[in-house]
Amino acid sequence: MTPPPPAPRPRVAVVLGGRSSEREISLESGRHIFQTIDRSRWDPTAVYMDAHGGLWAIPLPLVVQNTTADIDARLAHDAERLPWEALPERFDVVYIGLHGKYGEDGCFQGLLELLDVPYVGSGVLGSALGMDKRVQRDLLRQAGIDVPATVAVTAAEWADGAGADATVARVEAALGYPCVVKPSREGCSTALAVPGDRAALRAAIDDALAWDTVALVEEHLRGVEVTVVVLEDEGGRPRAFAPTETPAKGAFLTIEEKFLP
């Protein structure tokens, strides 16, 4: 008696690259996911998002390229362009390896929900709250959880000379120096600064607002910086893993210190 053929493996799109300042980190994450996924259970395809949001199915020689620029240079000849609407036909699930804006902030998750494509990771709301530090802190504060004292600076008020002067005065009165400046919706230490005087503060806010429409200026907290991963178990209960620490060599943890080790 002939045994039945094996059931087809679910087709997984491992999405990497993206449009954010963290696209090189996403390339490394997605490459690791693609190379280590259990192929006895899953049928993976590496899907690269270019800087314009276009999707491409890329072969292994492109997956192992050093940078996203290396991949971009070969897309037209060595990759297959994937329309967004083709995702439900081509894949059973999406493993999101994107980092930062348009990948971790609920945008990509919302698109997949519209397409009825299952995906790995947090949903639209959780992703959006995880990326928007300003809104996230407001909600944590309302829940009685301590957060750093923060002054939010919008691009509109900063573009007005009198408004910018008033903002600087407000920061100095509420927080003093040194303080911490960062874009509200960027990660991986992008445009992060620890200014120690007024001139450095102005330069830091300028830099942060080049990445987002809101910059956060917050009190400088001295202490140990740890990372804690939280995942849901099969019953939907949160499970916190052991805290990890990467000591910073300078005033703050850089993108190289976060990921190169």
Short mmCIF file of C-alpha atoms in Angstrom, two decimals:
data_model
loop_
_atom_site.label_atom_id
_atom_site.label_comp_id
_atom_site.label_asym_id
_atom_site.label_seq_id
_atom_site.Cartn_x
_atom_site.Cartn_y
_atom_site.Cartn_z
CA MET A 1 0.00 0.00 0.00
CA THR A 2 1.44 3.32 -1.07
CA PRO A 3 1.78 5.78 1.83
CA PRO A 4 -0.04 9.08 1.38
CA PRO A 5 2.11 11.97 0.20
CA PRO A 6 3.35 14.27 2.98
CA ALA A 7 1.20 17.27 3.74
CA PRO A 8 2.51 20.44 2.14
CA ARG A 9 4.53 22.64 4.45
CA PRO A 10 3.00 26.05 5.24
CA ARG A 11 4.55 28.75 3.07
CA VAL A 12 6.25 31.47 5.11
CA ALA A 13 7.27 34.90 3.86
CA VAL A 14 10.20 36.14 5.95
CA VAL A 15 10.05 39.91 5.39
CA LEU A 16 13.24 41.93 5.86
CA GLY A 17 14.69 45.30 4.86
CA GLY A 18 12.09 48.06 4.98
CA ARG A 19 11.91 51.85 4.89
CA SER A 20 13.18 52.84 8.32
CA SER A 21 16.53 53.91 9.74
CA GLU A 22 16.85 50.33 11.04
CA ARG A 23 16.75 48.55 7.69
CA GLU A 24 20.30 47.18 8.07
CA ILE A 25 19.36 45.66 11.44
CA SER A 26 16.24 44.22 9.83
CA LEU A 27 18.40 42.62 7.15
CA GLU A 28 20.43 40.89 9.85
CA SER A 29 17.32 39.79 11.77
CA GLY A 30 15.48 38.53 8.70
CA ARG A 31 18.55 36.73 7.42
CA HIS A 32 18.89 34.92 10.77
CA ILE A 33 15.20 33.95 10.76
CA PHE A 34 15.37 32.72 7.17
CA GLN A 35 18.52 30.67 7.70
CA THR A 36 17.47 29.01 10.97
CA ILE A 37 13.77 28.29 10.38
CA ASP A 38 12.89 24.57 10.56
CA ARG A 39 12.51 23.58 6.90
CA SER A 40 11.07 20.19 7.84
CA ARG A 41 7.98 22.09 9.04
CA TRP A 42 7.98 25.32 7.02
CA ASP A 43 8.61 26.41 3.44
CA PRO A 44 10.30 29.85 3.76
CA THR A 45 10.82 32.56 1.15
CA ALA A 46 12.88 35.67 1.85
CA VAL A 47 10.84 38.75 0.93
CA TYR A 48 12.73 42.03 0.78
CA MET A 49 11.00 45.40 1.28
CA ASP A 50 12.84 48.15 -0.57
CA ALA A 51 13.12 51.78 0.55
CA HIS A 52 9.92 52.64 -1.35
CA GLY A 53 7.83 49.88 0.23
CA GLY A 54 7.99 47.52 -2.75
CA LEU A 55 8.22 43.79 -2.05
CA TRP A 56 10.59 41.38 -3.77
CA ALA A 57 11.07 37.60 -3.46
CA ILE A 58 14.85 37.29 -3.25
CA PRO A 59 17.06 34.20 -3.71
CA LEU A 60 19.78 33.09 -1.31
CA PRO A 61 22.61 35.00 -3.09
CA LEU A 62 20.75 38.22 -2.28
CA VAL A 63 19.84 37.18 1.27
CA VAL A 64 23.53 36.91 2.17
CA GLN A 65 24.52 40.31 0.76
CA ASN A 66 26.29 42.59 3.24
CA THR A 67 23.99 45.63 3.07
CA THR A 68 20.60 46.68 1.77
CA ALA A 69 22.40 48.81 -0.85
CA ASP A 70 24.02 45.63 -2.19
CA ILE A 71 20.60 44.02 -2.48
CA ASP A 72 19.03 47.11 -4.06
CA ALA A 73 21.65 47.11 -6.81
CA ARG A 74 20.67 43.58 -7.89
CA LEU A 75 16.89 43.56 -7.42
CA ALA A 76 15.93 44.31 -11.02
CA HIS A 77 17.96 41.41 -12.41
CA ASP A 78 17.98 38.79 -9.64
CA ALA A 79 14.68 39.17 -7.74
CA GLU A 80 10.96 38.74 -8.39
CA ARG A 81 8.71 41.74 -7.83
CA LEU A 82 5.76 40.85 -5.57
CA PRO A 83 2.58 42.96 -5.65
CA TRP A 84 1.06 43.42 -2.21
CA GLU A 85 -2.16 41.77 -3.35
CA ALA A 86 -0.22 38.61 -4.28
CA LEU A 87 0.70 37.85 -0.66
CA PRO A 88 -2.48 35.85 0.20
CA GLU A 89 -1.98 33.60 -2.82
CA ARG A 90 1.73 33.04 -2.32
CA PHE A 91 1.99 32.63 1.46
CA ASP A 92 0.15 31.11 4.39
CA VAL A 93 1.84 33.24 7.05
CA VAL A 94 4.24 36.20 7.27
CA TYR A 95 7.16 36.25 9.67
CA ILE A 96 7.91 39.94 10.17
CA GLY A 97 11.62 40.66 10.43
CA LEU A 98 11.18 44.39 9.81
CA HIS A 99 12.40 47.00 12.31
CA GLY A 100 11.23 50.53 13.00
CA LYS A 101 8.71 52.64 11.11
CA TYR A 102 6.35 50.90 8.70
CA GLY A 103 7.46 47.53 10.07
CA GLU A 104 7.06 47.50 13.85
CA ASP A 105 4.60 50.39 14.27
CA GLY A 106 1.38 48.69 13.12
CA CYS A 107 1.46 49.88 9.50
CA PHE A 108 2.59 46.59 8.00
CA GLN A 109 0.47 44.64 10.48
CA GLY A 110 -2.62 46.60 9.40
CA LEU A 111 -1.95 45.89 5.75
CA LEU A 112 -1.67 42.16 6.45
CA GLU A 113 -4.93 42.26 8.39
CA LEU A 114 -6.65 43.89 5.39
CA LEU A 115 -5.25 41.10 3.21
CA ASP A 116 -6.33 38.40 5.73
CA VAL A 117 -2.77 37.09 5.96
CA PRO A 118 -1.73 35.72 9.38
CA TYR A 119 1.51 37.13 10.78
CA VAL A 120 3.93 36.64 13.65
CA GLY A 121 4.23 39.16 16.47
CA SER A 122 2.15 41.89 18.09
CA GLY A 123 -1.05 43.21 16.52
CA VAL A 124 -1.78 46.67 15.17
CA LEU A 125 -2.48 48.39 18.50
CA GLY A 126 0.35 46.75 20.43
CA SER A 127 2.81 47.52 17.64
CA ALA A 128 1.73 51.16 17.42
CA LEU A 129 1.96 51.69 21.18
CA GLY A 130 5.31 49.96 21.31
CA MET A 131 6.79 52.34 18.74
CA ASP A 132 5.21 55.66 19.76
CA LYS A 133 7.04 56.55 22.97
CA ARG A 134 4.95 59.67 23.59
CA VAL A 135 1.59 57.88 23.60
CA GLN A 136 3.07 54.86 25.36
CA ARG A 137 4.26 56.99 28.27
CA ASP A 138 0.94 58.75 28.59
CA LEU A 139 -0.78 55.37 28.96
CA LEU A 140 1.81 54.03 31.40
CA ARG A 141 1.54 57.17 33.51
CA GLN A 142 -2.25 56.86 33.60
CA ALA A 143 -1.82 53.27 34.81
CA GLY A 144 0.34 54.45 37.73
CA ILE A 145 3.66 53.32 36.28
CA ASP A 146 6.64 55.65 36.69
CA VAL A 147 8.06 57.11 33.47
CA PRO A 148 10.78 59.74 32.94
CA ALA A 149 9.73 63.39 33.14
CA THR A 150 9.34 64.38 29.50
CA VAL A 151 8.83 67.47 27.37
CA ALA A 152 7.41 66.72 23.91
CA VAL A 153 8.51 69.06 21.12
CA THR A 154 6.52 69.18 17.88
CA ALA A 155 8.07 70.17 14.57
CA ALA A 156 5.54 72.99 14.21
CA GLU A 157 6.39 74.68 17.51
CA TRP A 158 10.12 74.18 16.95
CA ALA A 159 9.94 75.85 13.52
CA ASP A 160 8.57 78.99 15.19
CA GLY A 161 11.42 81.03 16.67
CA ALA A 162 9.52 82.23 19.73
CA GLY A 163 8.09 78.75 20.26
CA ALA A 164 11.55 77.18 20.10
CA ASP A 165 12.90 79.66 22.66
CA ALA A 166 9.97 78.93 24.95
CA THR A 167 10.54 75.20 24.56
CA VAL A 168 14.21 75.50 25.52
CA ALA A 169 13.26 77.53 28.59
CA ARG A 170 10.65 74.93 29.54
CA VAL A 171 13.17 72.09 29.20
CA GLU A 172 15.74 73.90 31.32
CA ALA A 173 13.19 74.65 34.04
CA ALA A 174 11.66 71.16 34.11
CA LEU A 175 14.62 68.89 33.37
CA GLY A 176 17.95 70.72 33.44
CA TYR A 177 21.15 69.28 32.02
CA PRO A 178 22.14 66.71 31.04
CA CYS A 179 18.89 65.55 29.45
CA VAL A 180 18.04 62.97 26.81
CA VAL A 181 16.68 63.77 23.34
CA LYS A 182 15.21 61.24 20.91
CA PRO A 183 12.59 61.02 18.14
CA SER A 184 9.26 59.75 19.42
CA ARG A 185 8.91 57.01 16.80
CA GLU A 186 12.41 55.77 16.03
CA GLY A 187 14.46 53.09 17.70
CA CYS A 188 17.95 51.64 17.90
CA SER A 189 19.43 54.90 19.24
CA THR A 190 18.66 56.76 16.00
CA ALA A 191 19.18 60.52 16.61
CA LEU A 192 19.59 59.85 20.34
CA ALA A 193 21.64 62.46 22.19
CA VAL A 194 22.51 63.47 25.74
CA PRO A 195 23.03 67.26 25.53
CA GLY A 196 24.76 69.06 28.37
CA ASP A 197 24.03 72.67 27.44
CA ARG A 198 21.65 74.88 25.45
CA ALA A 199 23.54 74.76 22.15
CA ALA A 200 23.77 70.97 22.26
CA LEU A 201 20.06 70.76 23.16
CA ARG A 202 19.05 72.80 20.11
CA ALA A 203 21.24 70.70 17.82
CA ALA A 204 19.85 67.47 19.28
CA ILE A 205 16.23 68.54 18.78
CA ASP A 206 17.03 69.56 15.19
CA ASP A 207 18.48 66.11 14.58
CA ALA A 208 15.58 64.26 16.22
CA LEU A 209 12.98 66.21 14.22
CA ALA A 210 14.71 65.20 11.01
CA TRP A 211 13.40 61.68 11.75
CA ASP A 212 9.96 62.38 13.21
CA THR A 213 7.41 65.15 13.75
CA VAL A 214 7.78 64.87 17.53
CA ALA A 215 10.97 64.89 19.59
CA LEU A 216 11.07 63.86 23.24
CA VAL A 217 13.30 65.62 25.74
CA GLU A 218 13.42 63.68 28.99
CA GLU A 219 15.17 63.66 32.31
CA HIS A 220 18.48 61.87 32.45
CA LEU A 221 18.17 58.76 34.60
CA ARG A 222 21.32 57.13 35.93
CA GLY A 223 21.12 53.40 36.43
CA VAL A 224 21.33 49.98 34.86
CA GLU A 225 19.70 49.58 31.44
CA VAL A 226 18.20 46.14 30.86
CA THR A 227 16.14 44.45 28.16
CA VAL A 228 13.31 42.06 29.00
CA VAL A 229 11.60 39.97 26.32
CA VAL A 230 7.94 39.14 26.97
CA LEU A 231 6.07 36.50 24.95
CA GLU A 232 2.61 34.98 25.27
CA ASP A 233 2.40 31.29 26.10
CA GLU A 234 -0.15 28.97 24.52
CA GLY A 235 -2.75 30.07 27.04
CA GLY A 236 -2.33 33.74 26.18
CA ARG A 237 -0.50 34.52 29.42
CA PRO A 238 2.57 36.80 29.27
CA ARG A 239 5.90 35.17 30.03
CA ALA A 240 8.90 37.37 30.87
CA PHE A 241 12.34 36.03 30.06
CA ALA A 242 15.47 36.74 32.10
CA PRO A 243 16.67 40.36 31.90
CA THR A 244 19.82 41.00 29.86
CA GLU A 245 22.25 43.91 30.09
CA THR A 246 24.60 45.39 27.52
CA PRO A 247 26.79 48.00 29.28
CA ALA A 248 27.23 51.21 27.32
CA LYS A 249 30.75 52.46 26.69
CA GLY A 250 29.64 56.09 26.39
CA ALA A 251 26.71 58.28 27.39
CA PHE A 252 24.16 55.82 25.99
CA LEU A 253 23.87 52.46 24.27
CA THR A 254 24.67 52.83 20.56
CA ILE A 255 23.18 50.81 17.72
CA GLU A 256 26.52 49.00 17.33
CA GLU A 257 26.61 48.05 21.00
CA LYS A 258 23.01 46.81 20.85
CA PHE A 259 23.42 44.50 17.90
CA LEU A 260 27.03 43.71 16.99
CA PRO A 261 27.73 41.53 20.07
#
